Coordinates of C-alpha atoms in Angstrom, one line a residue:
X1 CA -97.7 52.8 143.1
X2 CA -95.4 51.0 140.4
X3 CA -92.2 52.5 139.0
X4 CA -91.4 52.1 135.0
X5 CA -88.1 50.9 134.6
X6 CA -85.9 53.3 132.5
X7 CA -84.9 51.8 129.2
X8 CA -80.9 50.3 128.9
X9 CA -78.9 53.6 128.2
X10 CA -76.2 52.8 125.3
X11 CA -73.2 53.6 125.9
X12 CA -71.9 55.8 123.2
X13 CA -68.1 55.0 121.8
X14 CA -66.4 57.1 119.2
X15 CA -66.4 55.9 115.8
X16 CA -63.9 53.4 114.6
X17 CA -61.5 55.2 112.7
X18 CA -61.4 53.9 108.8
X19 CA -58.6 50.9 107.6
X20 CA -55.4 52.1 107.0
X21 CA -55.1 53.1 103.1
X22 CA -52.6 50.4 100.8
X23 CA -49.3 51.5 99.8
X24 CA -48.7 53.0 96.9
X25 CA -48.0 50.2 94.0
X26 CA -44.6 50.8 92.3
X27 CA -45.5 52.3 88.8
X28 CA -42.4 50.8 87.5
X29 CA -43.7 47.3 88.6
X30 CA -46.6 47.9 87.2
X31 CA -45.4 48.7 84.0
X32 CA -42.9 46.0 83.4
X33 CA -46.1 43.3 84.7
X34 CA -48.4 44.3 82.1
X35 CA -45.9 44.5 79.5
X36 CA -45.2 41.1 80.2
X37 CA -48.9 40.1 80.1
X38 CA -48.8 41.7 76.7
X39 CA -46.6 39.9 75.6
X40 CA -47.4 36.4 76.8
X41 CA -50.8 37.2 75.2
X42 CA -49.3 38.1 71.8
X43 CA -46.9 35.2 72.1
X44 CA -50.0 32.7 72.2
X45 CA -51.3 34.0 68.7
X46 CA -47.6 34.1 67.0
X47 CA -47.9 32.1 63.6
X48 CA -44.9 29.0 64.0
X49 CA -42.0 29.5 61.2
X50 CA -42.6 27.7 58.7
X51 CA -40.4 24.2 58.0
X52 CA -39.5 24.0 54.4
X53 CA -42.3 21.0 53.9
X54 CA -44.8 23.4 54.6
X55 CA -43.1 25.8 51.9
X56 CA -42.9 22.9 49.4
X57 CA -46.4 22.3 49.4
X58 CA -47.5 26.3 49.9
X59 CA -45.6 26.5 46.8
X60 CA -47.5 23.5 44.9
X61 CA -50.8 24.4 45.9
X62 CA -49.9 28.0 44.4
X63 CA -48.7 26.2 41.0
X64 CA -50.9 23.5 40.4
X65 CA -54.6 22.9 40.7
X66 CA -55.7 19.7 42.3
X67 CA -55.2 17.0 39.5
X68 CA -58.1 14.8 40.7
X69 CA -59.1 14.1 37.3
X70 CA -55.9 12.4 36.8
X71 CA -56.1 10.0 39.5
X72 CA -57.6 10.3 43.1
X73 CA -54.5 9.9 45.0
X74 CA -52.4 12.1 43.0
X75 CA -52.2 14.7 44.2
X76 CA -50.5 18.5 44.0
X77 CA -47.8 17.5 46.1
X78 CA -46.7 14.1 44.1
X79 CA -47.3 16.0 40.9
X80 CA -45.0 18.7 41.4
X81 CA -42.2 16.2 43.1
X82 CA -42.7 14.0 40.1
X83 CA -42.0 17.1 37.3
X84 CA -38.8 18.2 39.6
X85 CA -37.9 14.5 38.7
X86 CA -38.8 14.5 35.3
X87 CA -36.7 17.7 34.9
X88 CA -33.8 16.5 36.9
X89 CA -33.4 13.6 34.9
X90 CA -33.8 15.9 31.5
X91 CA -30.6 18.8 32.9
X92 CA -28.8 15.3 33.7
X93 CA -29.3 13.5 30.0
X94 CA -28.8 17.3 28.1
X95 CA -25.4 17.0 30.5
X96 CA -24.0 13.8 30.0
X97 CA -25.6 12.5 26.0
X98 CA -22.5 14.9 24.6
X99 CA -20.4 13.9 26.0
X100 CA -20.9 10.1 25.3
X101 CA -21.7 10.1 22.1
X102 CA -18.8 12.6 21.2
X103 CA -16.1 10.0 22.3
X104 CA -18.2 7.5 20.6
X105 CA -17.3 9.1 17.9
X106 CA -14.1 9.6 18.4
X107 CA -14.0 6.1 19.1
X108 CA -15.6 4.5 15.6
X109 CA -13.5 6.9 13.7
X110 CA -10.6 4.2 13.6
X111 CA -13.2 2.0 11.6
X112 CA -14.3 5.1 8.8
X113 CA -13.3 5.6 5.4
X114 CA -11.5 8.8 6.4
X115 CA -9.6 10.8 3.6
X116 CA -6.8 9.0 2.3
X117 CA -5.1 8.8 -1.1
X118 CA -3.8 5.4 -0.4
X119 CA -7.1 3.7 0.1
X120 CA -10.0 2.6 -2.4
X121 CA -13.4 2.0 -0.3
X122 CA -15.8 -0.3 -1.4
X123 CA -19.8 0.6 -1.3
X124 CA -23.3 1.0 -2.4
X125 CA -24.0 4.0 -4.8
X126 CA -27.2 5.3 -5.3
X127 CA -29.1 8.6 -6.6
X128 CA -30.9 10.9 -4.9
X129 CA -33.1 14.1 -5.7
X130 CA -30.2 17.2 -5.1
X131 CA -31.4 20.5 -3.1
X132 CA -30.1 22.2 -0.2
X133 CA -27.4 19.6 1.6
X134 CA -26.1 19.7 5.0
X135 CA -23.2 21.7 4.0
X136 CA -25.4 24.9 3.3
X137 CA -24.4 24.0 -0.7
X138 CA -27.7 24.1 -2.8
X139 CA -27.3 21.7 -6.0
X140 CA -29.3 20.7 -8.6
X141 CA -29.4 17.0 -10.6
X142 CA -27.0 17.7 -13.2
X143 CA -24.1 18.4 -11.1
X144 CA -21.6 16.3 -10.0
X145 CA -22.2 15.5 -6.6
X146 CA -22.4 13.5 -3.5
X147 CA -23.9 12.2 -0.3
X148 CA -21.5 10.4 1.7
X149 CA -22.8 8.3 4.8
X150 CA -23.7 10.4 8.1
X151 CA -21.5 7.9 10.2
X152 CA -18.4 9.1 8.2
X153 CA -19.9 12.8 7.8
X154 CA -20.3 12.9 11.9
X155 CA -17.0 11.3 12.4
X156 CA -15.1 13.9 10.8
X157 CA -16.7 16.4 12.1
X158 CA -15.9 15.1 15.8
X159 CA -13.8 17.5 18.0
X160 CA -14.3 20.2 15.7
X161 CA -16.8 23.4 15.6
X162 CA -18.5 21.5 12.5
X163 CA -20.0 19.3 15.3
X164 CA -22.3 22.0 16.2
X165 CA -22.5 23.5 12.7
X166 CA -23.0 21.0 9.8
X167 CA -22.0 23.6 7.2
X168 CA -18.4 23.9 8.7
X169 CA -17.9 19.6 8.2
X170 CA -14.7 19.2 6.8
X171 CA -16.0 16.9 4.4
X172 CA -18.0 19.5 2.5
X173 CA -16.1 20.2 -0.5
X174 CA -13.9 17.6 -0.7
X175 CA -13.8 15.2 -4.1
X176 CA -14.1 11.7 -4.4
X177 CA -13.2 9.4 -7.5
X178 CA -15.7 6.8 -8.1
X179 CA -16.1 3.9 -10.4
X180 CA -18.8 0.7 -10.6
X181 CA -17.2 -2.3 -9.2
X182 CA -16.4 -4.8 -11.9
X183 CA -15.6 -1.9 -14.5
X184 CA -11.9 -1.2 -15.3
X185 CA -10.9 2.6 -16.6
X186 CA -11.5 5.6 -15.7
X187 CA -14.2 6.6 -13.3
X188 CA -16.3 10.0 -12.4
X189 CA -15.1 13.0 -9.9
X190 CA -17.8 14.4 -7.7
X191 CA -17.5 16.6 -4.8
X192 CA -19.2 16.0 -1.2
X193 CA -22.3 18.3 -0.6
X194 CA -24.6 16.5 1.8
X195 CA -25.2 13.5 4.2
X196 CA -27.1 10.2 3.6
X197 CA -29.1 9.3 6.4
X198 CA -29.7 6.0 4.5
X199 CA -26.1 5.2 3.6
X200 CA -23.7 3.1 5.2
X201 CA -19.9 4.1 6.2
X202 CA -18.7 3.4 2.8
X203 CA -22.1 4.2 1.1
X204 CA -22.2 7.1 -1.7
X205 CA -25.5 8.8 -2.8
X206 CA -24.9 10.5 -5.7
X207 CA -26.6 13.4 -7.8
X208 CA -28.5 11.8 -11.2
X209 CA -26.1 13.1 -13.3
X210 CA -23.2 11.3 -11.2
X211 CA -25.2 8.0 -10.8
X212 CA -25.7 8.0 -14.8
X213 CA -21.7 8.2 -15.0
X214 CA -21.1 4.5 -13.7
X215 CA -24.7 3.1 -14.0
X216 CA -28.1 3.6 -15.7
X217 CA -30.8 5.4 -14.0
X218 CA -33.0 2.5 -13.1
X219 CA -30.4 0.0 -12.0
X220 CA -31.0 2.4 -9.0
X221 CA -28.3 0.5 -6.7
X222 CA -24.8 -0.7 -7.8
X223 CA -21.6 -1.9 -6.6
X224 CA -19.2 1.0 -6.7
X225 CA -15.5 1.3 -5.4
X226 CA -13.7 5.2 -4.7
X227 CA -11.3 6.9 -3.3
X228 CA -10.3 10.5 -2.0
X229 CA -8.8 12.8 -4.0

């Protein structure tokens, strides 16, 4: 008679007790570390400041459209430098021009027929169409009147207010005597209304009327000598 082996018993253990839980995470820790993930990830997308190139051309492109069909190469950045120059160079001109040609004139004021009763001038005298003259005086052709050269009109008006305002030229209003050259006796008076832009220093343009008192009318150019009065 056979015996059945029992079947292996197995042996029974208590269950193994579950892993210790983690300690608590510092809340504070936690905090600060995802703040600073915040803002290392905001920090990556931060637009740089911009140089002042990058301001110069902003402000180009926003002023000028692309000038292709000027040339290829030029472009909004070279024109807009170029009219900074262009106007730089016009503030400098509107600065310095007054003052040079002021003490040019100053300076050729030595050489002018200036008013003097001790002097006779010597000239060209010719006639010209009267109207309104650059001392603000309208005239007509039968008065007797004169042009006198702009270089002696702008010369004494140097260092005065008449240099911005023609009207107030000291010359206006003043009276020359005039005579032809060659011609002894007595001569014509006329009094200073306007500038020749044609006329030499010692040049006098006078009013028909005036012309006809040393010359005739279509003689057109004479000789003549005069003095202030």
């Amino acid at each position: 008679m056979a015996f059945k082996t029992p079947p292996p018993t197995t042996k029974m253990t208590p269950e193994d007790p579950p892993p210790p839980a983690p300690p608590p995470k510092d809340e504070k820790a936690v905090s600060a570390t995802s703040s600073t993930t915040a803002i290392d990830a905001e920090a990556g997308v931060l637009p740089l400041r911009p140089t002042l190139l990058d301001r110069y051309n902003n402000l180009a492109h926003r002023l000028f459209p692309q000038p292709y069909y000027f040339h290829p190469l030029l472009t909004r950045e070279r024109l807009f430098a170029s009219l900074l120059a262009l106007l730089s160079l016009i503030l400098l001109l509107a600065i310095i021009l007054p003052s040079v040609l002021t003490h040019k004139s100053r300076h050729n004021t030595t050489t002018l027929p200036l008013p003097s009763h001790a002097k006779l001038y010597t000239g060209d005298g010719t006639y010209y169409n009267t109207g309104l003259g650059s001392c603000g005086i309208t005239s007509n052709d039968s008065e007797m009147v004169v042009a006198i050269g702009w270089q002696l009109y702008d010369g004494m008006a140097a260092g005065t207010a008449a240099q911005w305002n023609p009207n107030a030229n000291p010359a206006c209003g003043r009276k020359i005597w005039a005579r032809r050259v060659g011609r002894d006796g007595a001569g014509i008076v006329v009094k200073v209304v306007d500038r020749c832009t044609g006329c030499k220093a010692t040049d006098l343009d006078f009013s028909p009327a005036a012309f006809k008192g040393i010359a005739e009318e279509w003689e057109g150019r004479v000789g003549v000598e005069w003095t202030w009065l």
